[in-house]
């Protein structure tokens, strides 16, 4: 048994959610939701699949705005949770720093994030 051998590994409980910390942000925004609930926001897409979303950043190659941020949606299978694919936007914002562009995308209203997902589903074929 690992515990008897002095293993200090934390116990992982899948599906266990921390209580929300409403002082951490505005849960109506993507970044606020993630801060309040300490997990990604999740939506049912227009195709009937479940999606979770994260804010990703990357360099743009443009000296005037070297950082960009975009949304990355993971599509989950029906039944047992297995990653089945993903959708991603182009850069939604670009700017001088990674922190700034992440904050700007994090300020998106959840309804706008959901509409963005549904738009990707309708206009792009599955990856």
Short mmCIF file of C-alpha atoms in Angstrom, two decimals:
data_model
loop_
_atom_site.label_atom_id
_atom_site.label_comp_id
_atom_site.label_asym_id
_atom_site.label_seq_id
_atom_site.Cartn_x
_atom_site.Cartn_y
_atom_site.Cartn_z
CA UNK A 1 0.00 0.00 0.00
CA UNK A 2 1.38 3.39 -0.98
CA UNK A 3 0.26 5.13 2.21
CA UNK A 4 2.12 2.62 4.35
CA UNK A 5 5.30 3.23 2.37
CA UNK A 6 5.23 6.94 3.14
CA UNK A 7 4.00 7.96 -0.30
CA UNK A 8 2.91 11.60 -0.01
CA UNK A 9 1.11 11.59 -3.37
CA UNK A 10 -2.19 13.45 -3.20
CA UNK A 11 -5.36 11.44 -3.59
CA UNK A 12 -7.22 12.33 -6.78
CA UNK A 13 -11.01 12.30 -6.70
CA UNK A 14 -12.37 12.59 -10.22
CA UNK A 15 -15.57 14.58 -10.46
CA UNK A 16 -15.02 16.29 -7.10
CA UNK A 17 -15.59 20.03 -7.31
CA UNK A 18 -14.34 22.65 -4.91
CA UNK A 19 -16.92 25.01 -3.46
CA UNK A 20 -17.16 28.22 -5.49
CA UNK A 21 -15.23 31.27 -4.30
CA UNK A 22 -17.50 34.10 -5.45
CA UNK A 23 -14.94 36.68 -4.35
CA UNK A 24 -12.51 35.39 -7.02
CA UNK A 25 -14.24 37.02 -9.98
CA UNK A 26 -17.36 37.51 -12.07
CA UNK A 27 -18.59 34.03 -12.93
CA UNK A 28 -20.53 35.42 -15.92
CA UNK A 29 -17.19 35.83 -17.73
CA UNK A 30 -14.93 33.01 -18.87
CA UNK A 31 -11.96 33.99 -16.72
CA UNK A 32 -14.20 34.76 -13.77
CA UNK A 33 -15.97 31.42 -14.04
CA UNK A 34 -12.64 29.60 -14.11
CA UNK A 35 -11.43 31.53 -11.05
CA UNK A 36 -14.64 31.14 -9.04
CA UNK A 37 -15.13 27.43 -9.77
CA UNK A 38 -11.47 26.40 -10.19
CA UNK A 39 -12.28 24.43 -13.33
CA UNK A 40 -12.91 25.08 -17.02
CA UNK A 41 -16.29 26.23 -18.18
CA UNK A 42 -18.27 23.58 -20.06
CA UNK A 43 -21.07 23.79 -22.60
CA UNK A 44 -23.30 21.58 -24.69
CA UNK A 45 -22.51 22.43 -28.27
CA UNK A 46 -24.99 22.80 -31.11
CA UNK A 47 -23.98 19.27 -32.18
CA UNK A 48 -25.12 17.76 -28.86
CA UNK A 49 -21.59 17.04 -27.58
CA UNK A 50 -20.14 18.36 -24.34
CA UNK A 51 -17.21 20.77 -24.61
CA UNK A 52 -14.87 22.28 -22.07
CA UNK A 53 -12.97 25.44 -22.92
CA UNK A 54 -9.62 26.97 -22.10
CA UNK A 55 -7.86 30.19 -22.99
CA UNK A 56 -4.62 29.53 -24.86
CA UNK A 57 -1.94 31.98 -25.93
CA UNK A 58 0.82 31.92 -28.52
CA UNK A 59 3.23 34.24 -30.20
CA UNK A 60 1.96 35.97 -33.32
CA UNK A 61 5.18 36.78 -35.15
CA UNK A 62 4.05 40.40 -35.36
CA UNK A 63 6.41 42.78 -33.52
CA UNK A 64 3.67 45.35 -32.79
CA UNK A 65 1.46 42.71 -31.12
CA UNK A 66 3.65 39.72 -30.27
CA UNK A 67 1.02 37.77 -28.27
CA UNK A 68 -2.38 36.41 -29.23
CA UNK A 69 -5.08 34.57 -27.28
CA UNK A 70 -7.71 32.18 -28.53
CA UNK A 71 -10.29 29.70 -27.28
CA UNK A 72 -9.62 25.95 -27.33
CA UNK A 73 -12.68 23.71 -26.95
CA UNK A 74 -12.23 20.03 -26.09
CA UNK A 75 -15.06 17.82 -27.37
CA UNK A 76 -16.01 14.91 -25.08
CA UNK A 77 -17.62 11.65 -26.15
CA UNK A 78 -21.06 10.62 -24.99
CA UNK A 79 -21.00 8.28 -21.97
CA UNK A 80 -17.54 7.69 -20.52
CA UNK A 81 -15.51 10.91 -20.71
CA UNK A 82 -13.02 10.49 -23.55
CA UNK A 83 -11.61 13.29 -25.66
CA UNK A 84 -13.14 12.97 -29.09
CA UNK A 85 -11.82 16.07 -30.81
CA UNK A 86 -11.47 19.80 -30.48
CA UNK A 87 -12.37 23.14 -31.99
CA UNK A 88 -10.34 26.31 -31.74
CA UNK A 89 -10.75 29.90 -32.77
CA UNK A 90 -8.22 32.06 -34.53
CA UNK A 91 -6.60 34.71 -32.36
CA UNK A 92 -9.42 36.68 -30.77
CA UNK A 93 -7.10 39.38 -29.46
CA UNK A 94 -3.46 40.32 -29.92
CA UNK A 95 -1.33 42.56 -27.78
CA UNK A 96 1.95 43.38 -26.12
CA UNK A 97 1.95 40.69 -23.42
CA UNK A 98 0.63 37.22 -22.76
CA UNK A 99 -1.04 38.34 -19.52
CA UNK A 100 -2.91 41.16 -21.26
CA UNK A 101 -4.35 39.03 -24.07
CA UNK A 102 -5.29 36.22 -21.66
CA UNK A 103 -7.10 38.76 -19.47
CA UNK A 104 -8.94 40.23 -22.47
CA UNK A 105 -10.26 36.86 -23.63
CA UNK A 106 -11.05 35.96 -20.02
CA UNK A 107 -13.36 38.99 -19.89
CA UNK A 108 -15.64 37.42 -22.54
CA UNK A 109 -19.18 36.77 -21.35
CA UNK A 110 -20.01 33.06 -21.13
CA UNK A 111 -22.91 33.57 -23.56
CA UNK A 112 -20.42 34.93 -26.11
CA UNK A 113 -18.11 31.95 -25.55
CA UNK A 114 -21.05 29.57 -26.13
CA UNK A 115 -22.08 31.43 -29.29
CA UNK A 116 -18.47 31.23 -30.51
CA UNK A 117 -18.45 27.45 -29.95
CA UNK A 118 -21.73 26.99 -31.80
CA UNK A 119 -20.44 29.12 -34.67
CA UNK A 120 -17.33 26.93 -34.95
CA UNK A 121 -19.50 23.80 -34.96
CA UNK A 122 -21.73 25.15 -37.72
CA UNK A 123 -18.98 26.46 -39.99
CA UNK A 124 -16.12 23.98 -39.61
CA UNK A 125 -15.94 20.27 -40.12
CA UNK A 126 -14.87 18.11 -37.17
CA UNK A 127 -11.11 17.78 -36.66
#
